[in-house]
Amino acid sequence: MAHTESFWRIDARLSSFPQLSGEQRVDVAVVGGGIAGLTAALLLQRRGKRVALIEARRLGAGETGNTTAHLTEVLDRRYHALESKFGQRGAQLAAESSRCAIDTIERLASEAGLEYSEFTRNSGYLFAESPEQVHELEREYEAFQRVGTLAEWADDTGLPFQTQRAIRISRQAQFHPLKYLSRLCDAFVAEGGQVFEQTTLLDIHDGAPCLLHTDQGDLKADDALILTNVPVSNRVAIHTKVAAFRSYALAGPMANAALDANLYWDLDDPYHYIRTATSGDRSFVIVGGADHKTGQEPQTEDPFDTLERYARARLPGFEKTAQWSGQIIEPADGLPFIGKNTDAQRIYVATGFAGNGMTFGTLSALILADTVLGRPNEWAELYDATRIKPLAQGRQYIAENIDFPTHIIRDRFSKGDVEHYEDVPRGDGCLVRRNGKMQAVYRDPSGGFHVRSAVCPHLGCYVRWNMEEKTWDCPCHGSRFNKDGAMLNGPATRDLDAVMPD
């Protein structure tokens, strides 16, 4: 197993598909081979549209494969906070739409066999571990009652450690995200859909039809859905309203930490989350948390260590057998952005799912499918991708828009991490300024140098080395590249520029 490999990749096998070749013409083009993209593609194909889906790497290679797959209406932003930003009706719609997304996953999983997708209904527990957190929990309990969530005070959580108080939320769920994705893909292809892997979107033009330029050819479509965790269809507009974070997860055999198959979240900031899963005939516990902004944690091994200490202190006998991280996109006002891209007529985006990627990814497919088909959707206005709510987005919106220019200015005065290539330790990466240009230099274990420009091709910030995952991460908008500079995450749409080493 790789040092940072997702638990879900151990026993999931997805079909392989060819690259796009030449020019294709379809009704709808979907960009992104995760849960949002495949769900939307399947729904539209079933409604008589000719749909083609393109994925820059392999299906499931992105954040759907890195989730911990909690299916829940318990959101990262508390409902009592959402009420103050969107009103009570807005918070009710957020809860209602999340429940509908879970129901949709259950229905689609049932078509393929619930057992295969490991979909199960269970309860979620939101718990406080200190007297200070109990007040927050009480406020959220009252909000749960107002928004229609089935919540009650719980005397017993089933956790092997003491809590101050806890709320039990009924009819939540969990599943195996990549097995579920595999079945979505099988159904989509069986019903006539086309999938093209290893095909990277380079540019897109709104129009009738839309024109998608890729590194393998062109795709024309009446409508285009950009469902890539963070949109690659514009350079600025929506990125001022979201921020990229890394979130970490560990998995280990159940051992003495016997847990019911439920979902758990604490009230720390950043919060921790716990669930169980199976692989073969063995039971595992999964623990997540230790979030930080992408590219802004200099000691990238620390979050895994911190999370392991948390798990061992609370789950007797916990021993880590897998560790991985994922990219979560936090919206400034607490809800995702789903709908038409800014200044576009036929291009649609969805982003800002925070820690609810599986439910909000499915919800975005429901909303966008209705929009493309010209059908009304009662949730579309709430999640409108072009919305700007100064009072709702407030300080977080301001902070994100200060963060970018701050990095740009600081980068231009940076001397780099080390002065010479030879100062870069083997197996490590450093920034080195040569001839006035900042270079991202990775030195492999045998001593060879892999040199790329350190300038992120999205908006020009310098990338930072992530030692634990051997990646170059951009601290401004979350683009990520492997040790050789190949793109892993947008919003960048191309690799780090090549540089000839001195």
Coordinates of C-alpha atoms in Angstrom, one line a residue:
M1 CA 0.0 0.0 0.0
A2 CA 1.3 3.5 -0.9
H3 CA 2.3 5.7 2.1
T4 CA -0.7 7.9 1.5
E5 CA -3.3 5.7 -0.2
S6 CA -7.0 6.0 0.4
F7 CA -8.7 3.1 2.2
W8 CA -11.2 2.9 -0.6
R9 CA -8.6 2.1 -3.3
I10 CA -7.7 -1.1 -1.6
D11 CA -10.6 -3.2 -3.0
A12 CA -12.3 -1.0 -5.7
R13 CA -11.7 -1.5 -9.4
L14 CA -13.1 0.9 -12.0
S15 CA -13.2 0.3 -15.7
S16 CA -10.7 2.0 -18.0
F17 CA -11.7 4.2 -20.9
P18 CA -9.9 5.7 -23.9
Q19 CA -8.8 9.3 -24.5
L20 CA -10.8 11.6 -26.5
S21 CA -9.8 11.5 -30.2
G22 CA -10.4 14.2 -32.8
E23 CA -13.6 16.2 -32.6
Q24 CA -16.9 15.0 -30.9
R25 CA -20.4 16.6 -30.9
V26 CA -22.8 15.8 -28.0
D27 CA -25.7 17.4 -26.3
V28 CA -24.0 17.8 -22.9
A29 CA -20.3 17.6 -22.0
V30 CA -19.4 16.8 -18.4
V31 CA -15.9 17.6 -17.1
G32 CA -14.9 15.6 -14.0
G33 CA -15.1 11.9 -13.2
G34 CA -16.2 12.0 -9.6
I35 CA -19.6 11.6 -7.9
A36 CA -21.0 15.0 -9.2
G37 CA -19.9 14.4 -12.8
L38 CA -21.0 10.8 -13.1
T39 CA -24.3 11.4 -11.3
A40 CA -25.2 14.3 -13.6
A41 CA -24.1 12.4 -16.7
L42 CA -26.3 9.4 -15.8
L43 CA -29.3 11.5 -15.0
L44 CA -29.0 13.5 -18.2
Q45 CA -28.3 10.4 -20.4
R46 CA -31.5 8.8 -18.9
R47 CA -33.5 11.9 -20.0
G48 CA -32.5 11.4 -23.6
K49 CA -29.4 13.6 -23.8
R50 CA -26.3 12.5 -25.6
V51 CA -23.6 12.9 -22.9
A52 CA -19.9 12.7 -23.0
L53 CA -17.8 12.8 -19.8
I54 CA -14.1 13.7 -19.8
E55 CA -11.7 13.1 -16.9
A56 CA -8.1 14.4 -16.7
R57 CA -6.8 11.3 -15.0
R58 CA -8.9 8.2 -14.1
L59 CA -12.4 8.0 -12.9
G60 CA -12.4 8.3 -9.1
A61 CA -8.8 9.6 -9.0
G62 CA -9.9 12.9 -7.5
E63 CA -11.7 13.7 -4.3
T64 CA -14.5 11.1 -4.5
G65 CA -11.7 8.6 -3.9
N66 CA -10.3 10.6 -1.0
T67 CA -13.5 11.2 1.0
T68 CA -14.5 9.4 4.2
A69 CA -18.0 9.1 2.7
H70 CA -20.3 10.4 5.4
L71 CA -23.7 10.8 3.9
T72 CA -25.4 13.4 6.1
E73 CA -27.5 16.5 6.4
V74 CA -25.2 17.6 9.3
L75 CA -23.3 20.4 7.6
D76 CA -19.9 22.0 8.3
R77 CA -21.6 25.3 8.8
R78 CA -24.1 25.0 11.7
Y79 CA -27.8 25.5 10.9
H80 CA -28.2 28.2 13.5
A81 CA -25.4 30.1 11.6
L82 CA -27.1 29.4 8.2
E83 CA -30.3 30.8 9.6
S84 CA -28.6 34.1 10.3
K85 CA -27.2 34.2 6.8
F86 CA -30.0 32.7 4.6
G87 CA -33.0 32.9 6.9
Q88 CA -34.9 30.0 8.4
R89 CA -36.4 29.0 5.1
G90 CA -32.9 28.9 3.5
A91 CA -31.6 26.7 6.3
Q92 CA -34.7 24.4 5.9
L93 CA -34.0 24.1 2.2
A94 CA -30.4 23.2 2.9
A95 CA -31.5 20.4 5.2
E96 CA -34.2 19.2 2.9
S97 CA -32.0 19.2 -0.2
S98 CA -29.3 17.2 1.7
R99 CA -31.9 14.6 2.7
C100 CA -33.0 14.4 -0.9
A101 CA -29.4 13.8 -2.1
I102 CA -29.0 10.9 0.4
D103 CA -32.3 9.4 -0.8
T104 CA -31.0 9.7 -4.4
I105 CA -27.8 7.9 -3.6
E106 CA -29.9 5.1 -1.9
R107 CA -32.1 4.8 -5.0
L108 CA -29.2 4.6 -7.4
A109 CA -27.3 2.2 -5.1
S110 CA -30.4 0.0 -4.9
E111 CA -30.5 -0.3 -8.7
A112 CA -27.0 -1.8 -8.6
G113 CA -27.4 -3.7 -5.4
L114 CA -27.1 -2.0 -2.0
E115 CA -24.7 -4.7 -0.8
Y116 CA -22.2 -4.0 -3.6
S117 CA -22.1 -0.3 -2.8
E118 CA -22.0 -1.0 0.9
F119 CA -24.8 1.5 1.4
T120 CA -26.4 1.4 4.8
R121 CA -28.6 3.7 6.7
N122 CA -27.4 4.7 10.2
S123 CA -27.5 7.5 12.7
G124 CA -25.1 10.4 13.1
Y125 CA -24.0 11.8 16.5
L126 CA -22.8 15.4 17.0
F127 CA -21.2 15.5 20.4
A128 CA -19.5 17.9 22.8
E129 CA -16.5 17.0 24.9
S130 CA -16.3 20.1 27.1
P131 CA -18.8 22.3 29.0
E132 CA -17.9 25.1 26.6
Q133 CA -19.1 23.1 23.6
V134 CA -22.4 22.1 25.2
H135 CA -23.9 25.6 24.6
E136 CA -23.0 25.4 20.9
L137 CA -24.6 21.9 20.8
E138 CA -27.8 23.2 22.5
R139 CA -28.1 26.0 19.9
E140 CA -27.7 23.5 17.1
Y141 CA -30.3 21.1 18.6
E142 CA -32.9 24.0 18.5
A143 CA -32.0 24.7 14.9
F144 CA -32.4 21.0 14.0
Q145 CA -35.9 21.2 15.3
R146 CA -36.6 24.3 13.2
V147 CA -35.2 22.9 9.9
G148 CA -36.9 19.5 10.2
T149 CA -33.9 17.3 11.0
L150 CA -34.9 14.2 12.9
A151 CA -32.7 14.9 16.0
E152 CA -33.0 13.9 19.7
W153 CA -30.7 14.0 22.7
A154 CA -28.8 10.8 23.1
D155 CA -28.0 9.2 26.4
D156 CA -25.5 6.7 24.8
T157 CA -23.4 7.4 21.7
G158 CA -21.7 4.0 21.5
L159 CA -18.3 5.7 21.6
P160 CA -15.7 4.2 23.9
F161 CA -14.9 7.5 25.5
Q162 CA -16.8 10.1 27.6
T163 CA -18.7 12.9 26.0
Q164 CA -20.5 15.8 27.8
R165 CA -23.6 15.6 25.7
A166 CA -24.6 14.4 22.2
I167 CA -27.4 14.7 19.6
R168 CA -28.5 11.7 17.6
I169 CA -29.6 12.4 14.0
S170 CA -31.7 9.7 12.4
R171 CA -31.6 8.4 8.8
Q172 CA -28.1 9.3 7.8
A173 CA -26.0 6.9 5.8
Q174 CA -22.6 5.7 4.6
F175 CA -21.3 3.7 1.6
H176 CA -18.1 2.7 -0.3
P177 CA -17.6 5.7 -2.6
L178 CA -15.6 4.0 -5.3
K179 CA -17.7 0.9 -5.6
Y180 CA -20.7 3.2 -5.9
L181 CA -18.9 5.3 -8.5
S182 CA -18.1 2.1 -10.4
R183 CA -21.8 1.2 -10.6
L184 CA -22.8 4.7 -11.7
C185 CA -20.3 4.4 -14.5
D186 CA -21.5 1.0 -15.6
A187 CA -25.1 2.3 -15.8
F188 CA -24.0 5.4 -17.7
V189 CA -22.1 3.5 -20.3
A190 CA -24.8 0.8 -20.6
E191 CA -27.3 3.5 -21.4
G192 CA -25.2 5.0 -24.2
G193 CA -23.0 7.5 -22.4
Q194 CA -19.3 8.1 -23.5
V195 CA -16.4 8.3 -21.1
F196 CA -12.9 9.7 -22.0
E197 CA -10.1 9.4 -19.5
Q198 CA -6.6 11.0 -19.6
T199 CA -8.2 14.0 -21.3
T200 CA -7.5 17.4 -19.8
L201 CA -9.7 20.4 -20.4
L202 CA -7.4 23.3 -21.5
D203 CA -10.0 26.0 -22.4
I204 CA -13.7 26.4 -22.8
H205 CA -15.8 28.9 -24.8
D206 CA -19.4 29.6 -24.0
G207 CA -21.7 29.6 -27.0
A208 CA -24.2 27.6 -29.1
P209 CA -22.5 25.2 -29.1
C210 CA -19.9 25.4 -26.3
L211 CA -16.5 24.5 -27.4
L212 CA -14.2 22.6 -25.1
H213 CA -10.5 22.4 -26.0
T214 CA -8.7 19.5 -24.5
D215 CA -5.2 18.1 -24.9
Q216 CA -6.6 15.3 -27.0
G217 CA -9.1 17.1 -29.2
D218 CA -12.2 19.3 -29.2
L219 CA -15.6 18.6 -27.8
K220 CA -18.7 20.5 -28.8
A221 CA -21.8 20.5 -26.7
D222 CA -25.0 22.5 -26.2
D223 CA -24.3 22.6 -22.5
A224 CA -21.1 22.1 -20.4
L225 CA -21.0 21.0 -16.8
I226 CA -17.7 21.7 -15.0
L227 CA -17.7 19.4 -12.0
T228 CA -14.1 19.2 -11.0
N229 CA -14.3 20.0 -7.2
V230 CA -13.1 23.5 -8.0
P231 CA -14.0 24.9 -11.4
V232 CA -11.3 25.1 -14.1
S233 CA -13.6 27.1 -16.4
N234 CA -12.7 30.5 -15.1
R235 CA -9.6 32.0 -13.5
V236 CA -11.0 34.4 -10.9
A237 CA -14.7 35.0 -10.3
I238 CA -15.7 32.0 -8.2
H239 CA -12.3 31.5 -6.6
T240 CA -12.8 34.7 -4.6
K241 CA -15.7 33.0 -2.8
V242 CA -14.0 29.7 -1.9
A243 CA -10.9 28.4 -0.2
A244 CA -9.0 25.0 -0.5
F245 CA -8.2 23.0 2.6
R246 CA -6.5 19.6 3.1
S247 CA -8.3 17.2 5.3
Y248 CA -6.7 14.1 6.7
A249 CA -7.9 10.5 7.4
L250 CA -6.6 7.4 9.0
A251 CA -8.0 3.8 8.9
G252 CA -7.1 0.9 11.1
P253 CA -8.7 -2.5 12.1
M254 CA -11.4 -2.3 14.7
A255 CA -9.3 -4.1 17.4
N256 CA -10.7 -3.2 20.8
A257 CA -12.4 0.0 19.7
A258 CA -15.7 -1.7 18.8
L259 CA -18.1 0.8 17.3
D260 CA -21.6 0.6 15.9
A261 CA -21.8 1.5 12.2
N262 CA -22.7 5.1 12.9
L263 CA -21.3 8.5 12.0
Y264 CA -19.7 10.8 14.6
W265 CA -18.5 14.5 14.6
D266 CA -17.1 16.5 17.5
L267 CA -17.2 20.3 17.9
D268 CA -13.5 21.0 17.7
D269 CA -12.2 23.5 15.2
P270 CA -11.2 21.9 12.9
Y271 CA -13.6 19.1 13.8
H272 CA -12.9 15.4 13.9
Y273 CA -15.1 12.7 12.3
I274 CA -15.4 9.0 12.8
R275 CA -17.1 6.1 11.0
T276 CA -16.6 2.3 10.4
A277 CA -16.1 0.4 7.2
T278 CA -15.3 -3.1 6.0
S279 CA -12.7 -4.6 3.7
G280 CA -13.2 -8.3 3.0
D281 CA -14.2 -9.9 6.3
R282 CA -12.5 -7.3 8.5
S283 CA -14.0 -4.3 10.2
F284 CA -12.1 -0.9 10.3
V285 CA -12.5 2.4 11.9
I286 CA -11.9 5.6 10.0
V287 CA -10.9 8.9 11.7
G288 CA -10.6 12.2 10.0
G289 CA -9.7 15.8 10.7
A290 CA -6.6 18.1 11.3
D291 CA -7.6 20.3 8.4
H292 CA -5.5 23.2 7.2
K293 CA -5.4 25.5 4.2
T294 CA -3.7 23.9 1.2
G295 CA -0.1 24.9 0.8
Q296 CA 0.0 26.6 4.2
E297 CA 1.2 23.8 6.5
P298 CA 5.1 23.7 6.4
Q299 CA 5.3 20.4 8.3
T300 CA 2.9 18.2 6.3
E301 CA 3.6 15.1 8.4
D302 CA 2.2 16.9 11.5
P303 CA -1.5 16.6 10.7
F304 CA -1.2 12.8 10.4
D305 CA 0.7 12.6 13.7
T306 CA -1.9 14.9 15.4
L307 CA -4.7 12.8 14.1
E308 CA -3.1 9.5 15.2
R309 CA -2.7 10.9 18.7
Y310 CA -6.4 11.9 18.7
A311 CA -7.4 8.4 17.6
R312 CA -5.2 6.5 20.0
A313 CA -6.4 8.6 22.9
R314 CA -10.1 7.8 22.2
L315 CA -10.2 4.4 20.5
P316 CA -8.5 1.7 22.5
G317 CA -6.0 -0.4 20.5
F318 CA -6.2 1.8 17.4
E319 CA -3.3 1.0 15.0
K320 CA -3.1 2.9 11.7
T321 CA -2.9 0.8 8.5
A322 CA -3.8 3.5 6.0
Q323 CA -3.5 7.2 5.8
W324 CA -4.5 9.7 3.1
S325 CA -5.8 13.3 2.6
G326 CA -8.3 15.0 0.5
Q327 CA -9.0 18.5 -0.9
I328 CA -12.1 20.2 0.5
I329 CA -13.4 23.5 -0.8
E330 CA -14.9 25.8 1.8
P331 CA -17.5 28.3 0.6
A332 CA -17.3 31.8 2.1
D333 CA -21.0 31.9 3.2
G334 CA -21.4 28.2 4.2
L335 CA -23.3 26.7 1.2
P336 CA -22.1 25.4 -2.2
F337 CA -22.1 27.4 -5.4
I338 CA -24.2 25.5 -8.0
G339 CA -25.5 26.8 -11.3
K340 CA -24.5 28.9 -14.3
N341 CA -20.9 30.1 -14.4
T342 CA -20.4 33.8 -14.0
D343 CA -21.2 35.6 -17.3
A344 CA -22.0 32.3 -19.0
Q345 CA -25.2 31.1 -20.7
R346 CA -24.4 27.4 -21.3
I347 CA -21.6 26.6 -18.8
Y348 CA -22.4 25.4 -15.3
V349 CA -20.3 24.8 -12.3
A350 CA -20.5 23.3 -8.8
T351 CA -18.1 23.8 -6.0
G352 CA -17.8 24.7 -2.3
F353 CA -19.0 21.3 -0.9
A354 CA -16.9 21.6 2.3
G355 CA -17.0 18.4 4.2
N356 CA -20.2 17.1 2.6
G357 CA -18.8 16.3 -0.9
M358 CA -20.8 13.1 -1.5
T359 CA -24.2 14.6 -0.6
F360 CA -23.6 18.0 -2.2
G361 CA -22.0 16.4 -5.2
T362 CA -25.2 14.4 -5.7
L363 CA -27.3 17.5 -5.1
S364 CA -25.4 19.5 -7.6
A365 CA -26.2 16.8 -10.2
L366 CA -29.9 17.0 -9.4
I367 CA -30.0 20.8 -9.7
L368 CA -27.9 21.0 -12.9
A369 CA -29.8 18.2 -14.6
D370 CA -33.0 20.0 -14.0
T371 CA -31.5 23.3 -15.2
V372 CA -30.2 21.8 -18.4
L373 CA -33.5 20.1 -19.1
G374 CA -35.4 23.4 -18.5
R375 CA -37.2 22.1 -15.4
P376 CA -37.8 24.2 -12.2
N377 CA -35.8 23.2 -9.2
E378 CA -36.8 24.5 -5.8
W379 CA -33.2 24.6 -4.5
A380 CA -31.5 26.3 -7.4
E381 CA -31.9 29.8 -6.2
L382 CA -30.4 29.0 -2.7
Y383 CA -27.3 27.6 -4.2
D384 CA -27.0 30.0 -7.2
A385 CA -23.3 30.0 -8.2
T386 CA -23.2 33.7 -9.1
R387 CA -24.6 34.9 -5.7
I388 CA -22.6 37.5 -3.7
K389 CA -24.0 38.0 -0.2
P390 CA -21.7 40.5 1.5
L391 CA -23.3 40.1 4.9
A392 CA -23.3 36.3 4.7
Q393 CA -19.8 35.9 3.3
G394 CA -18.4 38.6 5.6
R395 CA -15.0 38.2 7.1
Q396 CA -14.2 34.9 5.4
Y397 CA -14.7 36.5 1.9
I398 CA -12.5 39.4 2.9
A399 CA -9.8 37.1 4.3
E400 CA -9.6 35.0 1.1
N401 CA -9.3 38.1 -1.1
I402 CA -6.4 39.4 1.1
D403 CA -4.7 36.0 1.1
F404 CA -4.0 36.0 -2.6
P405 CA -2.3 39.3 -3.0
T406 CA -0.4 38.8 0.2
H407 CA 1.2 35.6 -1.2
I408 CA 1.8 37.2 -4.6
I409 CA 3.7 40.1 -2.9
R410 CA 5.6 37.9 -0.4
D411 CA 6.6 35.5 -3.2
R412 CA 8.3 38.2 -5.2
F413 CA 10.6 39.0 -2.3
S414 CA 11.3 35.4 -1.4
K415 CA 14.9 34.1 -1.6
G416 CA 13.7 30.5 -1.7
D417 CA 14.2 27.7 0.7
V418 CA 17.8 26.9 -0.1
E419 CA 20.4 28.6 -2.3
H420 CA 21.8 25.7 -4.4
Y421 CA 20.4 22.5 -5.9
E422 CA 22.9 20.5 -3.9
D423 CA 21.3 21.9 -0.7
V424 CA 18.0 20.1 -1.4
P425 CA 17.9 16.8 0.7
R426 CA 17.3 13.6 -1.2
G427 CA 13.7 12.7 -1.3
D428 CA 12.7 16.3 -0.6
G429 CA 11.6 19.4 -2.5
C430 CA 12.6 23.0 -2.1
L431 CA 12.2 26.4 -3.8
V432 CA 15.5 27.6 -5.3
R433 CA 15.9 31.1 -6.9
R434 CA 18.1 30.9 -10.0
N435 CA 18.7 33.8 -12.4
G436 CA 15.9 35.8 -10.9
K437 CA 13.4 32.9 -11.4
M438 CA 11.9 30.8 -8.6
Q439 CA 12.2 27.1 -9.3
A440 CA 10.5 24.1 -7.7
V441 CA 13.3 21.5 -7.3
Y442 CA 12.7 17.9 -6.2
R443 CA 15.7 15.7 -5.6
D444 CA 14.9 12.0 -5.9
P445 CA 16.5 9.4 -3.6
S446 CA 19.2 8.6 -6.1
G447 CA 20.3 12.3 -6.2
G448 CA 18.7 13.3 -9.5
F449 CA 17.1 16.7 -9.8
H450 CA 13.6 17.3 -11.2
V451 CA 13.2 21.0 -11.9
R452 CA 10.0 23.0 -12.7
S453 CA 8.9 26.6 -12.5
A454 CA 7.5 27.3 -9.0
V455 CA 4.9 29.6 -10.5
C456 CA 1.4 28.2 -10.4
P457 CA -0.1 28.5 -13.9
H458 CA -3.5 29.5 -12.4
L459 CA -2.8 33.0 -11.1
G460 CA 1.0 33.1 -10.5
C461 CA 1.5 32.2 -6.8
Y462 CA 4.5 30.1 -5.9
V463 CA 3.8 26.5 -5.0
R464 CA 5.0 24.9 -1.7
W465 CA 6.5 21.4 -1.2
N466 CA 4.3 18.9 0.6
M467 CA 6.8 16.5 2.1
E468 CA 4.3 13.9 3.2
E469 CA 2.5 13.5 -0.1
K470 CA 5.4 14.4 -2.4
T471 CA 3.4 17.1 -4.1
W472 CA 3.7 20.8 -4.9
D473 CA 0.7 22.7 -3.5
C474 CA -0.4 26.2 -4.3
P475 CA -1.3 28.2 -1.1
C476 CA -3.5 30.7 -3.0
H477 CA -6.3 28.6 -4.7
G478 CA -5.3 25.0 -4.0
S479 CA -3.9 23.8 -7.3
R480 CA -1.6 20.7 -6.7
F481 CA 1.1 19.1 -8.8
N482 CA 3.1 15.9 -8.4
K483 CA 6.8 15.9 -7.7
D484 CA 7.5 16.2 -11.5
G485 CA 5.2 19.1 -11.9
A486 CA 2.2 17.3 -13.4
M487 CA -1.2 18.7 -12.5
L488 CA -3.2 16.8 -9.9
N489 CA -5.9 19.4 -8.8
G490 CA -7.3 22.5 -10.4
P491 CA -8.1 25.3 -10.8
A492 CA -4.8 25.2 -12.8
T493 CA -5.4 23.5 -16.1
R494 CA -1.8 22.6 -17.0
D495 CA 1.4 21.4 -15.5
L496 CA 4.1 23.5 -13.9
D497 CA 6.3 24.9 -16.7
A498 CA 9.5 23.0 -17.5
V499 CA 12.8 24.5 -16.6
M500 CA 16.3 23.4 -17.8
P501 CA 18.4 22.8 -14.6
D502 CA 21.7 24.6 -14.4

